[in-house]
Short mmCIF file of C-alpha atoms in Angstrom, two decimals:
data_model
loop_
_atom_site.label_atom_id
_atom_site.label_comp_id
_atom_site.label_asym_id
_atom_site.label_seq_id
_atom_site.Cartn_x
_atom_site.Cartn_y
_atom_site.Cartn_z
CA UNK A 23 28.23 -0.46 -4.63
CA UNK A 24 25.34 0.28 -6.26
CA UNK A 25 24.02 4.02 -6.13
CA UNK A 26 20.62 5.58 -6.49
CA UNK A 27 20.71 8.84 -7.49
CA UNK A 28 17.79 11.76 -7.41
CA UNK A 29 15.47 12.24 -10.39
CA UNK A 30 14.85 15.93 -10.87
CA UNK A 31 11.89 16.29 -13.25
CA UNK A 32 13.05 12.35 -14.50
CA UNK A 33 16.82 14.02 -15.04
CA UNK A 34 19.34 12.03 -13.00
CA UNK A 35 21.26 13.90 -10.22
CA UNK A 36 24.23 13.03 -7.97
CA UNK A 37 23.98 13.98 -4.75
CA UNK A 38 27.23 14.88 -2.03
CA UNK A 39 24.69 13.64 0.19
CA UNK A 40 23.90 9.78 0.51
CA UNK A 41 22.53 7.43 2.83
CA UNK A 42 23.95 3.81 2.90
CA UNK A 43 21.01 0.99 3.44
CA UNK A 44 22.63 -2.20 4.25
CA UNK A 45 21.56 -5.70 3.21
CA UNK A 46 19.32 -7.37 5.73
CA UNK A 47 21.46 -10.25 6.61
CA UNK A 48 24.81 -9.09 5.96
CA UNK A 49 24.93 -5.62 7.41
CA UNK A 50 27.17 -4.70 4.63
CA UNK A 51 26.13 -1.45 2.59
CA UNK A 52 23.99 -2.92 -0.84
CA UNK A 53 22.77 0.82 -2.05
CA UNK A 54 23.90 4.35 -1.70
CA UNK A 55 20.99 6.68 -2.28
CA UNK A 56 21.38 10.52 -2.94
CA UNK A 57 19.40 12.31 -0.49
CA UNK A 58 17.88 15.85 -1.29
CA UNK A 59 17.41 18.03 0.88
CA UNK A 60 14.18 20.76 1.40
CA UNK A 61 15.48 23.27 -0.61
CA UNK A 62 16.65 21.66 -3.52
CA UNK A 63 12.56 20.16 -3.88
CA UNK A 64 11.44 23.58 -3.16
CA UNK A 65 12.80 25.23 -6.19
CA UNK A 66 12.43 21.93 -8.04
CA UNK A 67 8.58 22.05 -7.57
CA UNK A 68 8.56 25.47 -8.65
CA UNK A 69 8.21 24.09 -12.05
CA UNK A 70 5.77 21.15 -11.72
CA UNK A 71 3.09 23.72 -14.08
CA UNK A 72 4.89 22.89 -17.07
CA UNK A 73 5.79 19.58 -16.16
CA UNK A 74 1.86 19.15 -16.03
CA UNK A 75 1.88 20.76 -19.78
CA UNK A 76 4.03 18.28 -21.14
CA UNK A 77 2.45 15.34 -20.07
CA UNK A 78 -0.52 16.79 -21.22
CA UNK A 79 0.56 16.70 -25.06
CA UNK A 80 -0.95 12.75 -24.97
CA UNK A 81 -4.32 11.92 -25.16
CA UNK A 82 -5.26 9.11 -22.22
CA UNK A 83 -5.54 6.28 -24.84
CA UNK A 84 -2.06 7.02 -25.89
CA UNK A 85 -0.97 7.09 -21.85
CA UNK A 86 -2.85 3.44 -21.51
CA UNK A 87 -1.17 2.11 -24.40
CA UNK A 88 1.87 3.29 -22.70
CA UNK A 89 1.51 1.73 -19.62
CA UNK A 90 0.97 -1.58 -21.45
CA UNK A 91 4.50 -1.17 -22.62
CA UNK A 92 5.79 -0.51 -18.88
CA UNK A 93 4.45 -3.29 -17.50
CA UNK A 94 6.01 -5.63 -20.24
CA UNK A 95 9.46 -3.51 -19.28
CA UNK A 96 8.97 -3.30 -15.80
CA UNK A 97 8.88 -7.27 -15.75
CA UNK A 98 11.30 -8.41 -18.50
CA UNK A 99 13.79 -6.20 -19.08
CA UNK A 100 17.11 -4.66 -18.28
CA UNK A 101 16.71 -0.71 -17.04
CA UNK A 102 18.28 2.06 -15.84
CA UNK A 103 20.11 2.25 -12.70
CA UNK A 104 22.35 5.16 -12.62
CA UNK A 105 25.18 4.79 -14.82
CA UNK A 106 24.31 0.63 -15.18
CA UNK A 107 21.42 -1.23 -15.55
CA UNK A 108 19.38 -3.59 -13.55
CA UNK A 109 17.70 -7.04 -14.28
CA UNK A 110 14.53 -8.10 -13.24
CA UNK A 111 16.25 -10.74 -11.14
CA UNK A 112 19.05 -8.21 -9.73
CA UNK A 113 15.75 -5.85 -8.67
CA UNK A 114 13.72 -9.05 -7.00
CA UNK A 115 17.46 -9.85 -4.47
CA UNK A 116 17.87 -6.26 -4.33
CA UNK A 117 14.33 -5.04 -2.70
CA UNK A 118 14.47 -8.18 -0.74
CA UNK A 119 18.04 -7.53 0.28
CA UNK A 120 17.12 -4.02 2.38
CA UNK A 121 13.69 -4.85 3.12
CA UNK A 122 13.83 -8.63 4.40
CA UNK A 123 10.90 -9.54 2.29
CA UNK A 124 11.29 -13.01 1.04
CA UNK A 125 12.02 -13.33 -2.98
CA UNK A 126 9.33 -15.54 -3.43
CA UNK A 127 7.08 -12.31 -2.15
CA UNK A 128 8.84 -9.65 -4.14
CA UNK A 129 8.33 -11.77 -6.88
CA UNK A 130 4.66 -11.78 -6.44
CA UNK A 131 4.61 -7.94 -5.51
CA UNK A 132 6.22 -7.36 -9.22
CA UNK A 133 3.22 -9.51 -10.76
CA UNK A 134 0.86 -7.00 -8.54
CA UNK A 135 2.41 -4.13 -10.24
CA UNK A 136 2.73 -5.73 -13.61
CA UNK A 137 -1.23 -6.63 -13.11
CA UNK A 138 -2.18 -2.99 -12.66
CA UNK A 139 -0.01 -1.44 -15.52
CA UNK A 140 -1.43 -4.36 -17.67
CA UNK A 141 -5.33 -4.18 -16.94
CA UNK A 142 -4.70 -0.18 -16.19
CA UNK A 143 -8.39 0.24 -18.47
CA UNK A 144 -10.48 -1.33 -16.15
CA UNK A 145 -8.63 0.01 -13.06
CA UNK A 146 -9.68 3.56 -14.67
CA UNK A 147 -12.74 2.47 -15.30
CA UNK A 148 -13.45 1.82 -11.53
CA UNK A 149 -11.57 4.70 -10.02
CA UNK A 150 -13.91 6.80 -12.82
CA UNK A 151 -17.15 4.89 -12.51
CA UNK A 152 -16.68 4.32 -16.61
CA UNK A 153 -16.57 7.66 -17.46
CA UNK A 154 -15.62 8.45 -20.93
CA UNK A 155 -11.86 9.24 -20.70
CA UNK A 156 -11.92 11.21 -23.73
CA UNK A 157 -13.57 13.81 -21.56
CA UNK A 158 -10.40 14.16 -19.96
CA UNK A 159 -8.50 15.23 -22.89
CA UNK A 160 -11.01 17.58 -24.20
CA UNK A 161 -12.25 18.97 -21.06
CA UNK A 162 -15.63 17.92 -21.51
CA UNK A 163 -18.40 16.06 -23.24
CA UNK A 164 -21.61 13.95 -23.42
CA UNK A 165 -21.97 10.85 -21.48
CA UNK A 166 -25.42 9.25 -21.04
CA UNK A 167 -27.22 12.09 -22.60
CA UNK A 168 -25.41 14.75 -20.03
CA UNK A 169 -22.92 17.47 -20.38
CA UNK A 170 -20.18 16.10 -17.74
CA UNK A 171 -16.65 18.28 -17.36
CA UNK A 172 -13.76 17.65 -14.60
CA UNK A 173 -10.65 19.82 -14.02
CA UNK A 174 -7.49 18.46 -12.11
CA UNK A 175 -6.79 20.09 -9.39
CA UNK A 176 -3.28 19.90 -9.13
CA UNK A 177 -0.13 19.96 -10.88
CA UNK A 178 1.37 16.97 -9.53
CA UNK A 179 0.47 13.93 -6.84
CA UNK A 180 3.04 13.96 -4.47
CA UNK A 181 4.27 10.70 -2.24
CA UNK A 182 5.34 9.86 0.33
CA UNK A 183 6.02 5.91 0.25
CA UNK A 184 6.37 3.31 2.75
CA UNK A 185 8.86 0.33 3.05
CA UNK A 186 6.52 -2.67 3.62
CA UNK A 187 5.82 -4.00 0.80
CA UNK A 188 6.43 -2.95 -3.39
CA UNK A 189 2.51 -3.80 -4.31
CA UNK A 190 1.61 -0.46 -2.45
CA UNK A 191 3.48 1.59 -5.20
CA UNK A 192 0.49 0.42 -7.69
CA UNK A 193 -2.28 3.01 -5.81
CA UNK A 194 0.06 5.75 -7.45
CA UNK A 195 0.56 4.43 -10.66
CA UNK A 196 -2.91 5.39 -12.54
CA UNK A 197 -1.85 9.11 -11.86
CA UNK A 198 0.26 8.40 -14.78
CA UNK A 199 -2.50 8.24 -17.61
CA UNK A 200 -4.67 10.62 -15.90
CA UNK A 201 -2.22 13.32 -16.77
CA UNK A 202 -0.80 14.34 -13.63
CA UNK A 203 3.03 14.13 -12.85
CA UNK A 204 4.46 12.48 -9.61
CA UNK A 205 6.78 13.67 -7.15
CA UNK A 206 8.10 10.76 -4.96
CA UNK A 207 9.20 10.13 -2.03
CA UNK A 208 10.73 6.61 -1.35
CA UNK A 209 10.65 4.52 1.81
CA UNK A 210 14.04 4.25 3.45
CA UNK A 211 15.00 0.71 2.21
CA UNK A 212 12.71 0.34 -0.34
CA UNK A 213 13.73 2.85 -3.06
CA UNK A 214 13.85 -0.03 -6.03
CA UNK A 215 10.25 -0.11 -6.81
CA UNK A 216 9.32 3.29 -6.96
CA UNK A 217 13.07 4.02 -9.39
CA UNK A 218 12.14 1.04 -11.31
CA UNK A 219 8.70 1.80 -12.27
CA UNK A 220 9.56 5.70 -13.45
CA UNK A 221 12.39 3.80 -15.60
CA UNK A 222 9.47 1.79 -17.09
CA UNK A 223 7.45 4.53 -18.10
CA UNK A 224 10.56 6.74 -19.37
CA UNK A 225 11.61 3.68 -21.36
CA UNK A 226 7.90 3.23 -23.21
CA UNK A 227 8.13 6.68 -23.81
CA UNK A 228 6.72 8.56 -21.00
CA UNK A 229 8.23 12.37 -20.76
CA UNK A 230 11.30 12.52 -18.01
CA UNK A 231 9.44 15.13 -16.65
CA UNK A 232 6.74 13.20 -15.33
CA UNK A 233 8.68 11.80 -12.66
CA UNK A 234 10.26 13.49 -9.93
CA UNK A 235 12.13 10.86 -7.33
CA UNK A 236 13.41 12.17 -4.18
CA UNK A 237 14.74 10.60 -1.28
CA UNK A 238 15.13 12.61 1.58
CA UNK A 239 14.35 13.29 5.07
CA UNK A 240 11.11 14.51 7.39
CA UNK A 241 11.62 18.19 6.58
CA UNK A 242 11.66 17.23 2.62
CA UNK A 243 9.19 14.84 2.80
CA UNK A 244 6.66 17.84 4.95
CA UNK A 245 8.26 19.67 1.82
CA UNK A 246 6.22 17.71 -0.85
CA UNK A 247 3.05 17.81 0.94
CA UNK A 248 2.86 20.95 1.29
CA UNK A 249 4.16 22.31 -2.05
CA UNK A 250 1.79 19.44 -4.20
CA UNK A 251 -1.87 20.39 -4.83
CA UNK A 252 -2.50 16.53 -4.31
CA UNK A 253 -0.70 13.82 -1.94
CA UNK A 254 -0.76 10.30 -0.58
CA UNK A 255 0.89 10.01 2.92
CA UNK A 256 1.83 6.49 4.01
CA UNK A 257 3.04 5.74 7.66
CA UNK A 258 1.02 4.86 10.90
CA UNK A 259 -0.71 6.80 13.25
CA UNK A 260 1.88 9.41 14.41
CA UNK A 261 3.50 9.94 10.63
CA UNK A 262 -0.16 10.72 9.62
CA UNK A 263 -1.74 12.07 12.52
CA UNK A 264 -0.90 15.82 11.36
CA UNK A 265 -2.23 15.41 8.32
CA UNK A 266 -5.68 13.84 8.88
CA UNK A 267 -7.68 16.94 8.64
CA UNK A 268 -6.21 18.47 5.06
CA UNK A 269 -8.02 17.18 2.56
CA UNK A 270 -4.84 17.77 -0.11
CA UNK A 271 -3.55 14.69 1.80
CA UNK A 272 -5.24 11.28 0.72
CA UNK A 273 -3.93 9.32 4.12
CA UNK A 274 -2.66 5.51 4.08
CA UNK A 275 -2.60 4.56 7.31
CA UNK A 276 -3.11 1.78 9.66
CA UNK A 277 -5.38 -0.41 8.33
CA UNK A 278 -7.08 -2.20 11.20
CA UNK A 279 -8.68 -4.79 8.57
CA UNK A 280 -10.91 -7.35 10.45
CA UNK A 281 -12.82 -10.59 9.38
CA UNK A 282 -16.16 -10.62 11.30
CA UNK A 283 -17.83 -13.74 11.89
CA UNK A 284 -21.90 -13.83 12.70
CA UNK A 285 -23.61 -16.21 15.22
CA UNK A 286 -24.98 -19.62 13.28
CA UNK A 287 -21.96 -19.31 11.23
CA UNK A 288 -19.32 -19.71 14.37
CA UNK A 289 -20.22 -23.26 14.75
CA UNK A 290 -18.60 -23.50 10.71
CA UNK A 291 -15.44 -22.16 11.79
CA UNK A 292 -13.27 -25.06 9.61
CA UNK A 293 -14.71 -24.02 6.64
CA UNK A 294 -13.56 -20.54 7.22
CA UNK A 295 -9.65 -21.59 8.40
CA UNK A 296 -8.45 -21.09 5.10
CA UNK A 297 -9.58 -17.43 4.72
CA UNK A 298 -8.50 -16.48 7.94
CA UNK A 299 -5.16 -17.29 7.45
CA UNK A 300 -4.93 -16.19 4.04
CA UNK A 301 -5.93 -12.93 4.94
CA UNK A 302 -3.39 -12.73 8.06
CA UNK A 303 -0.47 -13.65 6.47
CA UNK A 304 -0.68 -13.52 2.62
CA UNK A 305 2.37 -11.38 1.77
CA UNK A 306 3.98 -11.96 5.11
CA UNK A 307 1.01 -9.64 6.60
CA UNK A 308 2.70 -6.82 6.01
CA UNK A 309 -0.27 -4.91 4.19
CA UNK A 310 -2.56 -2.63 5.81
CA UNK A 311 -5.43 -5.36 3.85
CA UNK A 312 -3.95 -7.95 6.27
CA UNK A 313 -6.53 -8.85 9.03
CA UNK A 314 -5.23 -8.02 12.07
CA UNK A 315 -8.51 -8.86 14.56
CA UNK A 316 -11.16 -12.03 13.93
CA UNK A 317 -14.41 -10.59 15.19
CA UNK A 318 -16.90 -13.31 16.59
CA UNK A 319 -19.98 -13.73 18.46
CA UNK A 320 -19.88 -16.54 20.44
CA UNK A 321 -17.09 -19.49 20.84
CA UNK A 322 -14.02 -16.81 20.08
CA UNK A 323 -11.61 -19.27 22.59
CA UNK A 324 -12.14 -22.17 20.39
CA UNK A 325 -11.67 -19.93 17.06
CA UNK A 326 -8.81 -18.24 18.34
CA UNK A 327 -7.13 -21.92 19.08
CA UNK A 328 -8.14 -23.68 15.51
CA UNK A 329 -6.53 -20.00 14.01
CA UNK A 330 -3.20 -20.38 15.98
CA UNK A 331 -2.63 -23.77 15.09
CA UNK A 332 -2.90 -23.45 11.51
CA UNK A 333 -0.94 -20.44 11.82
CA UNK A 334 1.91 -22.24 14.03
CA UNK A 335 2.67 -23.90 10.41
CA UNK A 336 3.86 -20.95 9.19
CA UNK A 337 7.82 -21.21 10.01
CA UNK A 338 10.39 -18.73 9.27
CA UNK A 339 12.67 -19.48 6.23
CA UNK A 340 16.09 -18.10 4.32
CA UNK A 341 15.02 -15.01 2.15
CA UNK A 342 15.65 -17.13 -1.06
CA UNK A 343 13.69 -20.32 0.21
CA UNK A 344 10.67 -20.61 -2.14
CA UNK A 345 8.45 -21.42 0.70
CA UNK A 346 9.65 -18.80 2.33
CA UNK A 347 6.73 -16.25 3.83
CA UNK A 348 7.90 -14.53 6.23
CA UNK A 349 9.73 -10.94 6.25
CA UNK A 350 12.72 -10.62 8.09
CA UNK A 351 13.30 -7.30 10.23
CA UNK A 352 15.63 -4.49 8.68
CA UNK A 353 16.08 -3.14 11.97
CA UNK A 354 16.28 -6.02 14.70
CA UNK A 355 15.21 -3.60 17.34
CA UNK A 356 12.52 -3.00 16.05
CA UNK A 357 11.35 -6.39 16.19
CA UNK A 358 12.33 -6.30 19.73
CA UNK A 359 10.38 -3.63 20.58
CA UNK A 360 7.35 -4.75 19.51
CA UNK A 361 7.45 -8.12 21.18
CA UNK A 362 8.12 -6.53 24.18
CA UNK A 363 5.16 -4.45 23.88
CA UNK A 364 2.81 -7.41 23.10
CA UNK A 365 4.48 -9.01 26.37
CA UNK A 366 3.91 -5.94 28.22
CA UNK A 367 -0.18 -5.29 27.04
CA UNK A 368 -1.17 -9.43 27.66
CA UNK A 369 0.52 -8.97 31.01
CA UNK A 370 -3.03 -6.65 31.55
CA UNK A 371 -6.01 -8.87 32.50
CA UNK A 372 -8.38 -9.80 29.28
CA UNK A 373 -6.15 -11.04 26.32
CA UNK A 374 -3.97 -14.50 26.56
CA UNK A 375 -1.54 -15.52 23.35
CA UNK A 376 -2.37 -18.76 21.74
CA UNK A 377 0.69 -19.00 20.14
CA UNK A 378 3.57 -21.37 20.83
CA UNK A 379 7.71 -20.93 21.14
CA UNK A 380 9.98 -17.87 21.27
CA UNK A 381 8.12 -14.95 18.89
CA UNK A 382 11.60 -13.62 17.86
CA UNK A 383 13.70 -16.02 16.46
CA UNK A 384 17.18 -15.28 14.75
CA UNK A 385 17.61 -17.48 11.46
CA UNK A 386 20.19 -16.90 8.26
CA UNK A 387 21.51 -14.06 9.72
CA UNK A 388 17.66 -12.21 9.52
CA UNK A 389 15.52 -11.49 12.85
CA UNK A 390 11.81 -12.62 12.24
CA UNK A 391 8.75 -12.15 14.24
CA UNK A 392 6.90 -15.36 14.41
CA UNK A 393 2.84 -15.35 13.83
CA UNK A 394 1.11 -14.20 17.08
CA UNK A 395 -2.42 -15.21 17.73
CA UNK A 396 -4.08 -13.43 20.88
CA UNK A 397 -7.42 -14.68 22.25
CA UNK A 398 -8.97 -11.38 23.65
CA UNK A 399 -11.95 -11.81 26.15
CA UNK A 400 -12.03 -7.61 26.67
CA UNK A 401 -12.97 -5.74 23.25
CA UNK A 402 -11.07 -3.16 24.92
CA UNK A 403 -7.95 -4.67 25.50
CA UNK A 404 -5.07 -2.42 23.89
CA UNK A 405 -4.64 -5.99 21.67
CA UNK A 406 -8.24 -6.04 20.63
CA UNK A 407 -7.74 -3.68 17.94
CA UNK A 408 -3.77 -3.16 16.92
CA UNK A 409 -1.85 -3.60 14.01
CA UNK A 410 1.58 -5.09 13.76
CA UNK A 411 3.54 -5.73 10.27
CA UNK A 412 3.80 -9.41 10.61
CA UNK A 413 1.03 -12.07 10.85
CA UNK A 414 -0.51 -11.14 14.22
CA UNK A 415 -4.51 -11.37 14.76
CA UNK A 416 -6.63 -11.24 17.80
CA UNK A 417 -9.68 -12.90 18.46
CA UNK A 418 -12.08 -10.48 20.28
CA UNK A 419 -16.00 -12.10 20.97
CA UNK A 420 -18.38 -9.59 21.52
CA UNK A 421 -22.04 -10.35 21.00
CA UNK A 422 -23.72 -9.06 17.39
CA UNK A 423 -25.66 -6.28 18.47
CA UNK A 424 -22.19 -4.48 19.75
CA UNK A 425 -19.80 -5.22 16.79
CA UNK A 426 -20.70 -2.06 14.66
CA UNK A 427 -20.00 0.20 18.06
CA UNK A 428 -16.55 -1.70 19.29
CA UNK A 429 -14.49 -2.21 16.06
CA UNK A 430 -13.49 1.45 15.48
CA UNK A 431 -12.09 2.05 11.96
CA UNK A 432 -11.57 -0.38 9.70
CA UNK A 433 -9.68 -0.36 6.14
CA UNK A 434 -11.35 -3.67 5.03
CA UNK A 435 -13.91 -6.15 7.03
CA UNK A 436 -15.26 -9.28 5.61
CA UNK A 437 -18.49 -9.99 7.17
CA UNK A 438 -19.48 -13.55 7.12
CA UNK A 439 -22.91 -13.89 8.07
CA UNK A 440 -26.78 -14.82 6.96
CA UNK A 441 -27.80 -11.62 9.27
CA UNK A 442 -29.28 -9.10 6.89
CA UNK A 443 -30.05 -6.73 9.82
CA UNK A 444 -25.97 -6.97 10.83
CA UNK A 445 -25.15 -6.46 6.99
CA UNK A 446 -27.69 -3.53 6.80
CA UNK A 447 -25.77 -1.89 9.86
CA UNK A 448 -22.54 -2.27 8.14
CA UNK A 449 -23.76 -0.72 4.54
CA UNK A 450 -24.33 2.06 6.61
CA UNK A 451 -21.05 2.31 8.80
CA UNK A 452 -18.48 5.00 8.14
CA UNK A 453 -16.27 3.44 9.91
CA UNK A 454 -15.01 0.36 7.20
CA UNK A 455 -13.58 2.17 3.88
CA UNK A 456 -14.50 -1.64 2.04
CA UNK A 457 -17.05 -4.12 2.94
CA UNK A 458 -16.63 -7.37 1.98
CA UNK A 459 -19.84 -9.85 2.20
CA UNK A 460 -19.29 -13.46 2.21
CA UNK A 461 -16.08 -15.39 1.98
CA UNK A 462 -13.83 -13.24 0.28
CA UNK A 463 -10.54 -12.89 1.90
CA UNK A 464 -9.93 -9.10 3.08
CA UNK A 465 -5.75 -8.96 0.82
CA UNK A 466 -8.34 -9.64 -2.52
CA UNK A 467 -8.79 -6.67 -4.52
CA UNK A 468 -10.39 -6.31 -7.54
CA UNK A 469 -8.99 -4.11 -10.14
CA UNK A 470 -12.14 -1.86 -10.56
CA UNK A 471 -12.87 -1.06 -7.19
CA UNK A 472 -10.45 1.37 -5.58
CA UNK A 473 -8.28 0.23 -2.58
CA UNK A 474 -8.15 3.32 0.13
CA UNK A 475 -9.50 5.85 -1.15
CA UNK A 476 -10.52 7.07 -5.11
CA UNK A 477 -7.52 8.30 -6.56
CA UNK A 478 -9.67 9.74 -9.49
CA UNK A 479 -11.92 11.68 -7.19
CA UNK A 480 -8.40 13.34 -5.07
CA UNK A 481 -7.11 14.79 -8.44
CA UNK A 482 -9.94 15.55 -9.83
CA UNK A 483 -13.18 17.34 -9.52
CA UNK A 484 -16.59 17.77 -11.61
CA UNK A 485 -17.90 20.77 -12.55
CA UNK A 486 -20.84 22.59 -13.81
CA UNK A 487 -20.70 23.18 -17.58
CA UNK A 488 -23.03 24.87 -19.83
CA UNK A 489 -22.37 25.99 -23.36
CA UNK A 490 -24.33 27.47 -26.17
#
């Protein structure tokens, strides 16, 4: 069996401890992963200073040219796994193996992360608003005609990772050539990615000591939080909830993400099919940039019904089909559980499901949740504005002048609309972290505009500089 072991300041470590994640379909153990445990990262971490030092001896053009190199790696070749190796091909059936997403998907996640490493210059460039990097290295400098310096504010970005989807692990990657170590925490069946990547960069010639890997449980995981100046938390509400208020803790949460469709443009619902669904279930709507809610202003019944029957195409497939594009369920249960929630909230007057057949269905061995379309006539209806991680949307019509006030917070919303009063209200919203105007489906993301969050801005910090 394969075994993933710890990475203690990128040094490989055995632990007596593992946990055994079993392949989806099989049940059969696919990867033994050392666990380690709170005080094994405490003294670790003691030491994250000089890890900070040594990845400081490059200057950031060096680090870019550096992730170039990973990304070629990270794609094409054979790399470390313990005492073995693993190919790209072996990785793609292995994170699809303990996470249930389908091949064809994991395969596009590893062109996601390949994309970043690749065009990592203009993803600094928009995380830095085209600051001149070489102030980094030396501290400070002239840009425009000003004196401009920024200090890092922490030895290392901790991170805790999820299990959804590999793509996410490219929000931590540009820590890399800004000079600050990582300390990770994997997701439970989704360790691969976040191995695979640190293999990359120790293979192009990162230091070992850039990358810290531990898997381990809630006490080690509270652990790296606390003990890292910087962190990204990823989980939903109740993971995060303790952590909202500390600003050391950049949150990835639930996303919410919403596709809000204006008055006069209602009646032109075909035209915007496509982008609906796209944004629903494009990577088997397991991303927080999914859409989870279509928000309209008038003829939401006849919206929500066009929606669900496109969406009613969407079957669920073997892992390895390559149409496949929908993500099994590692734990069954869960599945379960959610359904019966959904059956329980449209069993409360206001919300109906569109949708047609049994929503769990057992195929290959895997246990799917198929795409669930609610129609919701009551903006408060407990489906109005949820979040599941599979292709599930509700309609909710509310009239214009009471869409800014009833969506609540929103990760992404495409607005769709000739309203410039309704677009001015949303410029000025707190509530949606990126505003999309005009067809643009709300998964899209552009490498020079940060996802969640500026990465740049959480390690770092400008400063007032004079000198004489």
């Amino acid at each position: 069996m394969v075994h993933i072991p710890i990475l203690r300041a990128g040094r490989t470590y055995r632990s007596l401890k593992t946990v055994s994640v079993p392949h989806i379909k099989t049940g059969e153990p696919l990867v033994e992963v050392s666990q380690a445990n709170r005080g094994l990262i405490a003294k670790d971490l003691l030491d994250l200073p000089y890890h900070k030092q040594t990845l400081s001896q490059h200057n950031i053009l060096e680090l870019i040219a550096i992730c170039k190199d990973a990304a070629k790696l990270f794609t094409s070749a054979d790399l470390p796994l313990d005492d073995g190796t693993q190919s790209p091909q072996e990785y793609i059936k292995q994170v699809s193996g303990t996470t249930g997403l389908p091949e064809t998907l994991c395969r596009q996640n590893m062109g996601k992360i390949q994309g970043v490493l690749e065009n990592i210059e203009q993803v600094l460039d928009g995380l830095t608003r085209e600051l001149d990097l070489q102030i980094l290295d030396n501290g400070w400098g002239l840009q425009n005609e000003r004196v401009l310096s920024y200090v890092c504010e922490t030895d290392a970005l901790g991170a805790v990772l999820p299990s959804n989807s590999p793509g996410v692990h490219s929000l931590w990657i540009p820590a890399v050539p800004l000079k600050v170590p990582l300390v990770l925490k994997p997701g439970r069946e989704e360790p691969w990615t976040p191995y695979r990547i640190a293999q990359a960069f120790m293979v192009a010639g990162i230091q070992p000591e850039t990358f810290s890997f531990y898997p381990t449980n809630y006490s080690g995981a509270n652990e790296i939080l606390f003990r890292c100046g910087r962190s990204m938390l990823f989980g939903g509400g109740s993971t995060v909830a303790p952590w909202v208020n500390d600003p050391r803790v950049e949150i990835h949460g639930p996303g919410r993400s919403k596709i809000i469709i204006h008055d006069n443009q209602n009646g032109n619902c075909e035209a915007h099919l496509d982008l609906i669904v796209e944004s629903v279930s494009k990577n088997g709507g397991r991303s927080c940039i999914n859409a989870s809610g279509v928000w309209v202003s008038e003829q939401g019944s006849d919206i929500a019904e066009a929606i669900a029957e496109r969406l009613r195409q969407i079957e669920p497939k073997p892992l390895d089909h390559p149409e496949a594009g929908i993500a099994a369920w590692a734990n069954p249960k869960a599945a379960q559980g959610i359904s019966a929630l959904i059956d329980r909230h449209l069993k409360q007057d206001g919300a109906t499901e569109l949708t047609t057949g049994d929503r769990v269905v057992e195929l290959d061995g895997c246990t799917f949740l198929r795409p669930t379309v609610i129609w919701c006539e009551d903006s408060e209806h407990p489906l109005a504005n949820t979040e599941f991680p599979f292709p599930f949307v509700s309609v909710v019509e509310v009239p214009s002048s009471q869409i800014e006030e009833s969506i609540g917070a929103t990760l992404v919303a495409t607005v769709i609309t000739e309203d410039d009063r309704l677009i001015d209200t949303l410029l000025t919203t707190p509530l949606i972290d990126r505003l999309n105007i005009g067809a643009i489906p709300t998964n899209q993301i552009s490498w020079d505009s940060p996802h969640e969050g500026n990465l740049f801005e959480h390690l770092y910090r400008q400063r007032a500089f004079q000198r004489k």
